């Protein structure tokens, strides 16, 4: 039987959601995006997630999706998530710090949900459907965006919340030097930006000795500008799911580890 789950990706500018066929990682209904509310408090974002699910239900024909109301729901947040509680807020509203996010969302949506870190969701998606599929060793998936997200996967098992974007490198929080947003903000050439990435990935490689790095985030579309220049022992490849990784990974995670 085909299993479906609903994935939601909470980002700084938009909240996106869609139902996913977890056997293939493909979307099985409309993908709906609503701008992230400001301030992006947990309760305000939860209401937007409710609207997304409603809109998907309206736009998707009944026969295209099975039991939207019954599907497990997985939701990503750009924060540490421990037992349903969000513990950090580097690039989102500070109200997420120590918020019982799973409880708040379940209350607003009237159904149980599974919440996980955004990069962990992307890592999970790459392992099941993307660039790290079939990889048996140690995989580190990094997302280069507003911040740097990271996921550690060993023998297909996700070890959550590793937060490598906050490694201190040369006296800086790594993401303050090497996130994709910093390249734009500081107007860095690809060469200058690649140098910063080299510092970051060399440090991570020294600490973890992964077999494979997967590089995600919007910038992975331009991976030819920096990946071939990076000198590492591990293989380093672009992500394959691009901006769908959060939705797909969250859906699969919720299916594998249903809430409640
Ligand atoms: C946060 C992580 C998140 C990453 C990407 C970092 O600033 O600390 O939890 O995964 O940004 O959004």
CSV table of C-alpha atoms and ligand atoms in Angstrom, one decimal:
chain,number,residue,atom,x,y,z
A,1,UNK,CA,0.0,0.0,0.0
A,2,UNK,CA,1.2,3.5,-0.8
A,3,UNK,CA,1.8,5.6,2.3
A,4,UNK,CA,1.4,9.3,2.4
A,5,UNK,CA,2.5,11.9,4.9
A,6,UNK,CA,2.2,15.7,5.0
A,7,UNK,CA,5.5,17.7,5.1
A,8,UNK,CA,5.8,21.3,6.1
A,9,UNK,CA,9.0,23.4,5.8
A,10,UNK,CA,9.2,26.6,7.9
A,11,UNK,CA,11.6,29.1,6.5
A,12,UNK,CA,12.4,32.7,7.3
A,13,UNK,CA,10.4,34.0,4.3
A,14,UNK,CA,7.9,31.3,3.6
A,15,UNK,CA,6.1,28.3,5.0
A,16,UNK,CA,5.6,25.5,2.5
A,17,UNK,CA,3.7,22.3,2.7
A,18,UNK,CA,2.5,19.4,0.6
A,19,UNK,CA,1.5,15.7,0.8
A,20,UNK,CA,4.2,13.3,0.0
A,21,UNK,CA,4.3,9.7,-1.2
A,22,UNK,CA,6.8,8.3,1.3
A,23,UNK,CA,7.7,5.3,-0.8
A,24,UNK,CA,9.0,7.6,-3.7
A,25,UNK,CA,9.6,11.0,-2.0
A,26,UNK,CA,7.3,12.6,-4.6
A,27,UNK,CA,4.7,15.2,-3.9
A,28,UNK,CA,1.2,13.8,-4.4
A,29,UNK,CA,-0.8,17.0,-4.3
A,30,UNK,CA,-0.4,20.8,-4.6
A,31,UNK,CA,2.4,22.5,-2.8
A,32,UNK,CA,1.2,25.6,-1.0
A,33,UNK,CA,3.4,28.4,0.2
A,34,UNK,CA,2.3,31.2,2.5
A,35,UNK,CA,4.7,34.0,3.6
A,36,UNK,CA,6.0,33.5,7.1
A,37,UNK,CA,4.0,35.7,9.5
A,38,UNK,CA,5.8,38.5,11.3
A,39,UNK,CA,6.5,38.1,14.2
A,40,UNK,CA,7.1,34.4,13.5
A,41,UNK,CA,6.0,33.1,16.9
A,42,UNK,CA,5.3,29.4,17.2
A,43,UNK,CA,1.5,30.0,17.5
A,44,UNK,CA,1.4,32.4,14.6
A,45,UNK,CA,3.3,29.9,12.4
A,46,UNK,CA,1.1,27.0,13.5
A,47,UNK,CA,-2.0,29.0,12.3
A,48,UNK,CA,-0.3,29.4,8.9
A,49,UNK,CA,0.4,25.7,8.8
A,50,UNK,CA,-3.3,25.1,9.4
A,51,UNK,CA,-4.2,27.3,6.5
A,52,UNK,CA,-1.7,25.5,4.3
A,53,UNK,CA,-3.3,22.1,5.1
A,54,UNK,CA,-6.8,23.6,4.4
A,55,UNK,CA,-5.7,25.1,1.0
A,56,UNK,CA,-4.0,21.8,0.0
A,57,UNK,CA,-7.3,20.0,0.8
A,58,UNK,CA,-9.3,22.5,-1.3
A,59,UNK,CA,-7.0,22.3,-4.3
A,60,UNK,CA,-6.2,18.6,-4.4
A,61,UNK,CA,-8.8,16.2,-5.8
A,62,UNK,CA,-10.0,13.7,-3.2
A,63,UNK,CA,-8.8,10.8,-5.3
A,64,UNK,CA,-5.3,12.1,-5.6
A,65,UNK,CA,-4.5,11.9,-1.9
A,66,UNK,CA,-5.7,9.4,0.7
A,67,UNK,CA,-7.0,10.6,3.9
A,68,UNK,CA,-5.4,14.0,4.3
A,69,UNK,CA,-6.9,14.2,7.7
A,70,UNK,CA,-5.3,11.0,8.8
A,71,UNK,CA,-1.8,11.5,7.4
A,72,UNK,CA,1.1,11.9,9.8
A,73,UNK,CA,2.4,15.6,9.7
A,74,UNK,CA,6.1,16.4,9.9
A,75,UNK,CA,7.2,20.0,10.3
A,76,UNK,CA,10.7,21.5,10.1
A,77,UNK,CA,12.0,24.4,12.1
A,78,UNK,CA,15.4,26.1,11.9
A,79,UNK,CA,16.1,25.3,15.5
A,80,UNK,CA,17.3,22.6,17.8
A,81,UNK,CA,14.4,20.2,18.5
A,82,UNK,CA,14.5,17.9,21.5
A,83,UNK,CA,11.5,15.8,22.4
A,84,UNK,CA,9.2,18.2,20.7
A,85,UNK,CA,10.6,21.3,22.4
A,86,UNK,CA,12.5,23.9,20.4
A,87,UNK,CA,15.7,24.9,22.1
A,88,UNK,CA,17.3,27.6,20.0
A,89,UNK,CA,16.4,30.4,17.6
A,90,UNK,CA,19.5,31.6,15.6
A,91,UNK,CA,17.5,33.0,12.7
A,92,UNK,CA,13.9,33.0,13.9
A,93,UNK,CA,11.8,34.6,16.6
A,94,UNK,CA,13.3,34.2,20.0
A,95,UNK,CA,9.9,32.9,21.3
A,96,UNK,CA,10.9,29.5,19.9
A,97,UNK,CA,13.6,29.1,22.6
A,98,UNK,CA,12.2,26.5,25.0
A,99,UNK,CA,8.8,26.5,23.4
A,100,UNK,CA,6.8,23.2,23.6
A,101,UNK,CA,6.4,23.4,19.8
A,102,UNK,CA,4.9,20.0,19.2
A,103,UNK,CA,2.2,20.7,21.9
A,104,UNK,CA,1.5,24.2,20.5
A,105,UNK,CA,1.1,22.9,16.9
A,106,UNK,CA,-1.0,19.9,18.0
A,107,UNK,CA,-3.3,22.3,19.9
A,108,UNK,CA,-3.7,24.7,17.0
A,109,UNK,CA,-4.0,22.0,14.3
A,110,UNK,CA,-6.1,19.6,16.4
A,111,UNK,CA,-3.9,16.7,15.4
A,112,UNK,CA,-0.5,15.3,16.5
A,113,UNK,CA,2.6,16.5,14.7
A,114,UNK,CA,6.3,15.6,14.5
A,115,UNK,CA,8.7,18.5,14.6
A,116,UNK,CA,12.3,18.3,13.6
A,117,UNK,CA,15.2,20.5,12.7
A,118,UNK,CA,15.2,21.8,9.1
A,119,UNK,CA,18.7,20.5,8.2
A,120,UNK,CA,17.9,17.1,9.8
A,121,UNK,CA,14.8,16.9,7.5
A,122,UNK,CA,16.9,17.8,4.5
A,123,UNK,CA,19.5,15.2,5.5
A,124,UNK,CA,16.8,12.6,5.9
A,125,UNK,CA,15.4,13.3,2.5
A,126,UNK,CA,18.8,13.1,0.8
A,127,UNK,CA,19.5,9.7,2.5
A,128,UNK,CA,16.2,8.2,1.4
A,129,UNK,CA,15.6,9.8,-2.0
A,130,UNK,CA,18.6,11.9,-3.0
A,131,UNK,CA,22.4,12.3,-3.1
A,132,UNK,CA,23.1,10.1,-0.1
A,133,UNK,CA,20.9,7.2,-1.1
A,134,UNK,CA,22.5,3.8,-0.5
A,135,UNK,CA,25.5,5.4,1.2
A,136,UNK,CA,26.5,3.1,4.0
A,137,UNK,CA,29.2,5.2,5.8
A,138,UNK,CA,29.1,8.5,7.6
A,139,UNK,CA,27.3,11.3,5.8
A,140,UNK,CA,27.2,15.0,6.7
A,141,UNK,CA,24.5,17.0,4.9
A,142,UNK,CA,25.0,20.8,5.1
A,143,UNK,CA,22.5,23.4,4.0
A,144,UNK,CA,24.0,26.7,3.1
A,145,UNK,CA,21.3,29.4,3.3
A,146,UNK,CA,20.6,32.2,5.8
A,147,UNK,CA,22.5,30.1,8.3
A,148,UNK,CA,24.4,26.8,8.0
A,149,UNK,CA,22.3,23.7,8.8
A,150,UNK,CA,23.8,20.3,9.3
A,151,UNK,CA,22.7,16.7,9.6
A,152,UNK,CA,24.7,13.6,10.6
A,153,UNK,CA,23.7,10.3,9.2
A,154,UNK,CA,25.5,7.0,10.0
A,155,UNK,CA,24.4,3.8,8.3
A,156,UNK,CA,21.1,5.5,7.4
A,157,UNK,CA,20.4,6.5,11.0
A,158,UNK,CA,20.0,10.2,11.7
A,159,UNK,CA,21.8,11.6,14.7
A,160,UNK,CA,19.8,14.9,15.2
A,161,UNK,CA,20.8,18.4,16.2
A,162,UNK,CA,24.5,18.6,15.4
A,163,UNK,CA,24.5,22.4,14.7
A,164,UNK,CA,27.8,22.6,12.9
A,165,UNK,CA,26.9,26.1,11.7
A,166,UNK,CA,27.8,27.2,15.2
A,167,UNK,CA,31.2,25.7,15.3
A,168,UNK,CA,33.7,28.5,16.3
A,169,UNK,CA,36.2,28.9,13.5
A,170,UNK,CA,38.8,31.7,13.5
A,171,UNK,CA,36.9,33.3,16.3
A,172,UNK,CA,33.6,33.4,14.5
A,173,UNK,CA,30.4,31.4,14.5
A,174,UNK,CA,30.9,29.4,11.3
A,175,UNK,CA,27.6,30.5,9.7
A,176,UNK,CA,28.5,34.1,10.2
A,177,UNK,CA,31.4,33.6,7.8
A,178,UNK,CA,30.3,30.9,5.4
A,179,UNK,CA,26.5,30.8,5.1
A,180,UNK,CA,25.2,31.6,1.6
A,181,UNK,CA,23.6,34.8,2.9
A,182,UNK,CA,27.0,36.1,3.9
A,183,UNK,CA,28.3,35.7,0.4
A,184,UNK,CA,25.5,38.0,-0.8
A,185,UNK,CA,25.7,40.4,2.1
A,186,UNK,CA,29.5,40.9,1.8
A,187,UNK,CA,29.4,40.7,-2.0
A,188,UNK,CA,32.1,38.0,-1.9
A,189,UNK,CA,33.6,36.6,-5.2
A,190,UNK,CA,33.1,32.9,-5.6
A,191,UNK,CA,36.9,32.5,-5.0
A,192,UNK,CA,36.7,34.4,-1.7
A,193,UNK,CA,33.6,32.5,-0.6
A,194,UNK,CA,35.1,29.1,-1.6
A,195,UNK,CA,38.1,29.9,0.7
A,196,UNK,CA,35.7,30.3,3.6
A,197,UNK,CA,33.9,27.1,2.7
A,198,UNK,CA,37.2,25.3,2.6
A,199,UNK,CA,38.0,26.5,6.2
A,200,UNK,CA,34.6,25.2,7.3
A,201,UNK,CA,34.6,21.8,5.6
A,202,UNK,CA,38.2,21.1,6.5
A,203,UNK,CA,37.4,21.7,10.2
A,204,UNK,CA,34.3,19.5,10.0
A,205,UNK,CA,36.3,16.8,8.1
A,206,UNK,CA,39.0,16.9,10.8
A,207,UNK,CA,36.4,16.5,13.6
A,208,UNK,CA,34.1,13.9,12.0
A,209,UNK,CA,35.9,12.1,9.1
A,210,UNK,CA,32.7,11.7,7.0
A,211,UNK,CA,32.7,9.5,3.9
A,212,UNK,CA,30.4,11.9,2.1
A,213,UNK,CA,29.4,15.6,2.3
A,214,UNK,CA,26.1,16.6,0.7
A,215,UNK,CA,25.7,20.3,0.1
A,216,UNK,CA,22.2,21.7,0.0
A,217,UNK,CA,20.4,25.0,0.2
A,218,UNK,CA,19.5,27.2,-2.7
A,219,UNK,CA,23.2,27.8,-3.5
A,220,UNK,CA,23.7,24.1,-4.4
A,221,UNK,CA,22.2,25.0,-7.8
A,222,UNK,CA,25.5,26.9,-8.4
A,223,UNK,CA,27.7,24.1,-7.0
A,224,UNK,CA,29.9,24.1,-10.1
A,225,UNK,CA,31.2,27.5,-8.9
A,226,UNK,CA,32.7,26.1,-5.6
A,227,UNK,CA,32.4,22.4,-5.1
A,228,UNK,CA,35.2,21.3,-7.6
A,229,UNK,CA,37.6,23.8,-5.9
A,230,UNK,CA,37.2,22.3,-2.4
A,231,UNK,CA,40.0,20.1,-1.4
A,232,UNK,CA,38.8,17.3,1.0
A,233,UNK,CA,39.4,13.6,1.5
A,234,UNK,CA,35.7,12.9,1.6
A,235,UNK,CA,33.5,13.1,-1.5
A,236,UNK,CA,31.5,16.2,-1.7
A,237,UNK,CA,28.4,16.4,-3.9
A,238,UNK,CA,25.4,18.7,-4.4
A,239,UNK,CA,22.0,17.9,-2.8
A,240,UNK,CA,19.4,16.5,-5.2
A,241,UNK,CA,16.2,17.6,-3.7
A,242,UNK,CA,16.8,21.3,-3.7
A,243,UNK,CA,14.0,23.3,-2.1
A,244,UNK,CA,11.7,20.2,-1.7
A,245,UNK,CA,14.1,18.5,0.8
A,246,UNK,CA,12.5,20.0,3.9
A,247,UNK,CA,8.9,19.0,2.9
A,248,UNK,CA,9.9,15.5,1.8
A,249,UNK,CA,12.3,14.8,4.7
A,250,UNK,CA,9.7,16.0,7.3
A,251,UNK,CA,7.0,13.9,5.7
A,252,UNK,CA,9.2,10.8,5.7
A,253,UNK,CA,10.4,11.4,9.3
A,254,UNK,CA,6.8,11.8,10.5
A,255,UNK,CA,5.9,8.6,8.7
A,256,UNK,CA,8.8,6.7,10.3
A,257,UNK,CA,8.4,8.3,13.8
A,258,UNK,CA,4.8,9.3,14.1
A,259,UNK,CA,3.8,11.6,16.9
A,260,UNK,CA,1.5,11.0,19.8
B,1,LIG,C1,20.3,27.0,13.2
B,1,LIG,C2,20.0,25.5,12.8
B,1,LIG,C3,19.4,25.5,11.4
B,1,LIG,C4,20.2,26.2,10.4
B,1,LIG,C5,19.6,26.3,9.0
B,1,LIG,C6,21.1,27.6,12.1
B,1,LIG,O1,21.3,29.0,12.5
B,1,LIG,O2,21.0,27.0,14.4
B,1,LIG,O3,19.2,24.9,13.7
B,1,LIG,O4,19.3,24.1,11.0
B,1,LIG,O5,20.4,27.6,10.9
B,1,LIG,O6,18.4,26.9,9.1
